[in-house]
Coordinates of C-alpha atoms in Angstrom, one line a residue:
M30 CA 11.7 60.3 -62.3
T31 CA 14.2 61.8 -64.7
S32 CA 13.7 65.0 -66.6
G33 CA 15.3 64.3 -69.9
V34 CA 16.1 68.1 -70.1
N35 CA 18.6 69.1 -72.8
S36 CA 19.3 72.2 -74.8
S37 CA 16.9 71.3 -77.5
N38 CA 13.8 70.5 -75.4
V39 CA 14.1 72.8 -72.4
D40 CA 10.9 74.8 -73.2
T41 CA 8.8 71.7 -72.9
A42 CA 10.8 69.3 -70.7
V43 CA 11.3 71.7 -67.8
P44 CA 7.5 72.5 -67.2
K45 CA 6.8 68.7 -67.7
Y46 CA 9.4 67.8 -65.1
L47 CA 8.2 70.4 -62.6
T48 CA 4.6 69.1 -63.0
T49 CA 5.8 65.5 -62.5
L50 CA 7.5 66.6 -59.3
L51 CA 4.4 68.3 -58.0
D52 CA 2.3 65.2 -58.9
D53 CA 4.7 63.0 -56.9
L54 CA 4.8 65.3 -54.0
D55 CA 1.0 65.5 -53.9
Q56 CA 0.8 61.7 -53.9
T57 CA 3.4 61.2 -51.3
W58 CA 2.2 63.9 -48.8
G59 CA -1.5 63.1 -49.7
G60 CA -1.0 59.6 -48.5
W61 CA 0.4 60.7 -45.2
F62 CA -2.3 63.3 -44.7
G63 CA -5.0 60.8 -45.7
E64 CA -3.8 58.2 -43.2
L65 CA -4.1 60.8 -40.4
G66 CA -7.4 62.2 -41.6
W67 CA -6.0 65.7 -42.2
G68 CA -7.5 66.3 -45.6
D69 CA -5.8 67.0 -48.9
P70 CA -2.5 68.9 -48.8
A71 CA -2.3 69.6 -52.5
P72 CA -1.4 73.2 -53.1
G73 CA -2.3 75.5 -55.9
R74 CA 0.3 75.5 -58.7
V75 CA 1.8 78.3 -60.6
L76 CA 4.4 77.6 -63.3
I77 CA 5.4 81.0 -64.7
E78 CA 6.1 80.1 -68.3
S79 CA 8.9 81.8 -70.3
G80 CA 8.2 85.4 -71.2
T81 CA 5.2 85.7 -68.8
S82 CA 4.7 86.9 -65.2
F83 CA 2.5 86.2 -62.3
A84 CA 0.8 88.6 -59.9
T85 CA 1.2 87.3 -56.3
E86 CA -0.8 88.5 -53.4
C87 CA 2.3 87.9 -51.1
I88 CA 3.8 91.2 -52.3
D89 CA 1.8 94.2 -51.0
E90 CA 4.5 96.7 -50.3
D91 CA 3.9 100.3 -51.3
G92 CA 5.4 101.0 -54.8
A93 CA 6.6 97.4 -55.2
S94 CA 5.4 95.4 -58.2
N95 CA 3.7 92.2 -57.3
R96 CA 4.4 90.6 -60.7
I97 CA 6.9 87.8 -60.7
P98 CA 8.7 87.2 -64.0
S99 CA 9.6 83.8 -65.4
D100 CA 13.3 84.4 -64.7
E101 CA 12.8 85.5 -61.1
A102 CA 15.7 84.1 -59.0
N103 CA 13.4 82.6 -56.5
A104 CA 10.7 80.1 -56.0
F105 CA 8.2 80.4 -53.1
F106 CA 5.0 79.3 -51.4
C107 CA 2.4 81.9 -50.9
G108 CA -0.4 81.1 -48.4
V109 CA -2.8 83.7 -49.9
D110 CA -2.4 83.0 -53.6
E111 CA -5.5 81.0 -54.8
E112 CA -4.7 78.9 -57.9
P113 CA -5.7 75.5 -59.3
N114 CA -4.1 72.5 -57.7
G115 CA -3.2 69.4 -59.7
D116 CA -6.8 68.4 -60.1
G117 CA -7.8 71.9 -61.3
Q118 CA -9.5 72.9 -58.0
E119 CA -9.0 76.5 -56.9
T120 CA -6.9 76.2 -53.7
E121 CA -5.7 78.9 -51.3
G122 CA -2.0 78.5 -50.8
S123 CA 0.1 78.0 -53.9
I124 CA 3.6 77.1 -55.0
V125 CA 5.1 79.5 -57.5
L126 CA 7.9 78.2 -59.8
P127 CA 9.5 80.5 -62.4
V128 CA 10.2 78.2 -65.4
D129 CA 13.2 80.1 -66.9
T130 CA 14.9 80.1 -63.5
F131 CA 14.5 76.4 -63.2
A132 CA 15.7 75.8 -66.8
A133 CA 18.9 77.6 -66.0
I134 CA 19.7 75.0 -63.3
W135 CA 20.7 72.5 -66.0
D136 CA 23.2 75.1 -67.4
G137 CA 24.9 75.4 -64.0
N138 CA 23.0 78.5 -62.8
V139 CA 21.2 77.8 -59.5
F140 CA 19.1 80.8 -58.7
G141 CA 21.7 83.2 -59.9
V142 CA 24.7 81.4 -58.4
P143 CA 27.2 79.2 -60.5
S144 CA 27.1 75.5 -59.6
P145 CA 29.7 73.0 -60.7
I146 CA 27.3 70.1 -60.4
V147 CA 23.7 70.2 -61.6
G148 CA 21.0 67.8 -62.4
D149 CA 17.4 66.7 -61.8
F150 CA 17.7 66.5 -58.1
T151 CA 18.9 70.1 -57.8
A152 CA 15.6 71.2 -59.2
A153 CA 13.7 68.5 -57.3
I154 CA 14.9 69.5 -53.9
V155 CA 14.0 73.1 -54.5
V156 CA 10.5 72.2 -55.4
A157 CA 10.3 69.8 -52.5
H158 CA 11.5 72.6 -50.1
E159 CA 8.6 74.8 -51.2
Y160 CA 6.2 71.9 -50.8
G161 CA 7.6 71.6 -47.3
H162 CA 6.3 75.1 -46.6
N163 CA 3.0 74.0 -47.9
V164 CA 2.9 71.0 -45.6
V165 CA 3.5 73.3 -42.6
F166 CA 0.7 75.6 -43.9
R167 CA -1.8 72.7 -44.3
M168 CA -1.0 71.3 -40.8
A169 CA -1.4 74.8 -39.2
E170 CA -4.7 75.1 -41.1
A171 CA -5.9 71.6 -40.1
F172 CA -5.2 72.2 -36.4
G173 CA -6.0 75.9 -36.2
I174 CA -2.5 76.7 -35.0
P175 CA -1.9 80.5 -34.5
E176 CA 1.0 82.3 -35.9
R177 CA 2.8 82.5 -32.6
R178 CA 3.0 78.7 -32.6
L179 CA 4.4 78.4 -36.1
P180 CA 8.1 77.4 -36.6
Q181 CA 10.2 80.4 -35.5
G182 CA 13.3 82.1 -37.1
K183 CA 15.5 79.8 -39.2
N184 CA 13.4 76.9 -38.2
S185 CA 10.7 78.1 -40.6
E186 CA 13.1 77.3 -43.4
L187 CA 15.0 74.4 -41.9
I188 CA 11.8 72.4 -41.4
A189 CA 11.1 72.9 -45.1
D190 CA 14.5 71.4 -45.9
C191 CA 13.8 68.5 -43.5
L192 CA 10.4 67.8 -45.0
A193 CA 11.9 68.0 -48.5
S194 CA 14.3 65.2 -47.5
N195 CA 11.4 63.1 -46.1
W196 CA 10.0 63.1 -49.6
A197 CA 13.4 62.4 -51.1
A198 CA 13.8 59.4 -48.8
T199 CA 10.5 57.9 -50.1
A200 CA 11.6 58.6 -53.7
Y201 CA 14.9 56.8 -53.0
Q202 CA 13.0 53.8 -51.6
R203 CA 10.9 53.7 -54.7
D204 CA 14.0 53.9 -57.0
A205 CA 12.7 57.3 -58.3
L206 CA 15.9 58.9 -57.1
G207 CA 19.4 57.3 -56.8
A208 CA 22.3 57.9 -54.4
K209 CA 24.1 59.9 -57.1
E210 CA 21.2 62.3 -57.3
I211 CA 20.9 62.7 -53.5
L212 CA 24.7 63.3 -53.2
Q213 CA 24.2 66.4 -55.4
V214 CA 22.9 68.2 -52.3
A215 CA 26.4 68.1 -50.8
T216 CA 27.5 70.5 -53.6
L217 CA 24.2 72.4 -53.6
L218 CA 24.3 73.3 -49.9
P219 CA 27.2 75.7 -50.0
I220 CA 25.4 77.6 -52.7
I221 CA 22.0 77.8 -51.0
G222 CA 23.2 78.2 -47.4
D223 CA 23.3 81.6 -45.8
T224 CA 26.8 82.9 -45.1
G225 CA 27.3 82.5 -41.4
G226 CA 23.6 81.6 -41.0
A227 CA 22.8 85.2 -40.8
M228 CA 20.0 85.5 -43.3
G229 CA 17.0 83.2 -42.7
H230 CA 17.5 79.9 -44.4
G231 CA 20.3 78.7 -42.2
S232 CA 24.0 78.0 -42.9
A233 CA 25.2 75.2 -45.1
T234 CA 25.9 73.1 -42.0
E235 CA 22.5 73.8 -40.5
R236 CA 20.8 72.9 -43.8
A237 CA 22.9 69.8 -44.2
R238 CA 21.7 68.6 -40.8
A239 CA 18.1 69.3 -41.6
L240 CA 18.3 67.5 -44.9
T241 CA 20.1 64.6 -43.2
I242 CA 17.5 64.3 -40.4
G243 CA 14.8 64.2 -43.1
L244 CA 16.6 61.4 -45.0
T245 CA 17.9 59.2 -42.2
G246 CA 16.3 60.3 -38.9
P247 CA 18.1 62.1 -36.0
Q248 CA 20.3 59.1 -35.3
F249 CA 21.1 58.5 -39.0
N250 CA 20.0 54.9 -38.7
R251 CA 16.7 54.7 -40.6
Q252 CA 14.5 56.5 -43.1
G253 CA 13.5 59.9 -41.8
Q254 CA 9.9 60.6 -40.8
P255 CA 7.9 63.8 -40.7
V256 CA 7.7 63.6 -36.9
D257 CA 11.6 63.8 -36.8
C258 CA 11.3 67.2 -38.5
L259 CA 8.5 68.4 -36.3
Q260 CA 10.3 67.5 -33.1
R261 CA 13.5 69.2 -34.2
Y262 CA 12.2 72.3 -36.0
W263 CA 8.6 72.8 -34.9
P264 CA 8.4 72.0 -31.2
E265 CA 5.6 74.6 -30.9
F266 CA 3.4 72.2 -32.8
F267 CA 3.2 70.0 -29.7
E268 CA 2.3 72.8 -27.3
V269 CA -1.2 73.0 -25.9
G270 CA -3.2 76.1 -26.2

């Protein structure tokens, strides 16, 4: 699962790679949901192509534009955006990926922050993180879980990191990712971690632990499982009522 991105093909290779990632995530998480009888978790997809923008329903502040440009320094999951999924079916809850922002990753610009090490896995883990939000959304939908029982505080982001690593562990087992790619995250974390853990995504240390639990389980002795992430970052899921 390599991108083949270079300076001469970035316009076509980046959207193709992002689509490949989403296809793989759909297949991986779709298998798990299917085994448990939870339905199809595939989200809607929005790849904001170069020079275009996307109007998201997740921005409704007075006076604020809801149009997201292709170079927006962010990727996100929006639970109310209804867009086609990988099979072309309109689906409520969509992953929004600005293509120009992802293209910059291979030039050492990770969401506006310089990075000394870049590569396919840097882009992959960001997409997998947003898909982690989608997994939480689909589970809450399947079980009718109210907002008060959703992951709270930083856990709402750390569980997405953990679930992203669940997917990465399966990709590693399938030889779709190698150890070198996974080690990129050690360099990526200081860039994407909140300083002092004060913002919302967690500190680099907290994010490292979430990713590690997703990869190797809480005791670091086996492939991580979704239940490991739920127990650590979404204890409210197991509450009754």
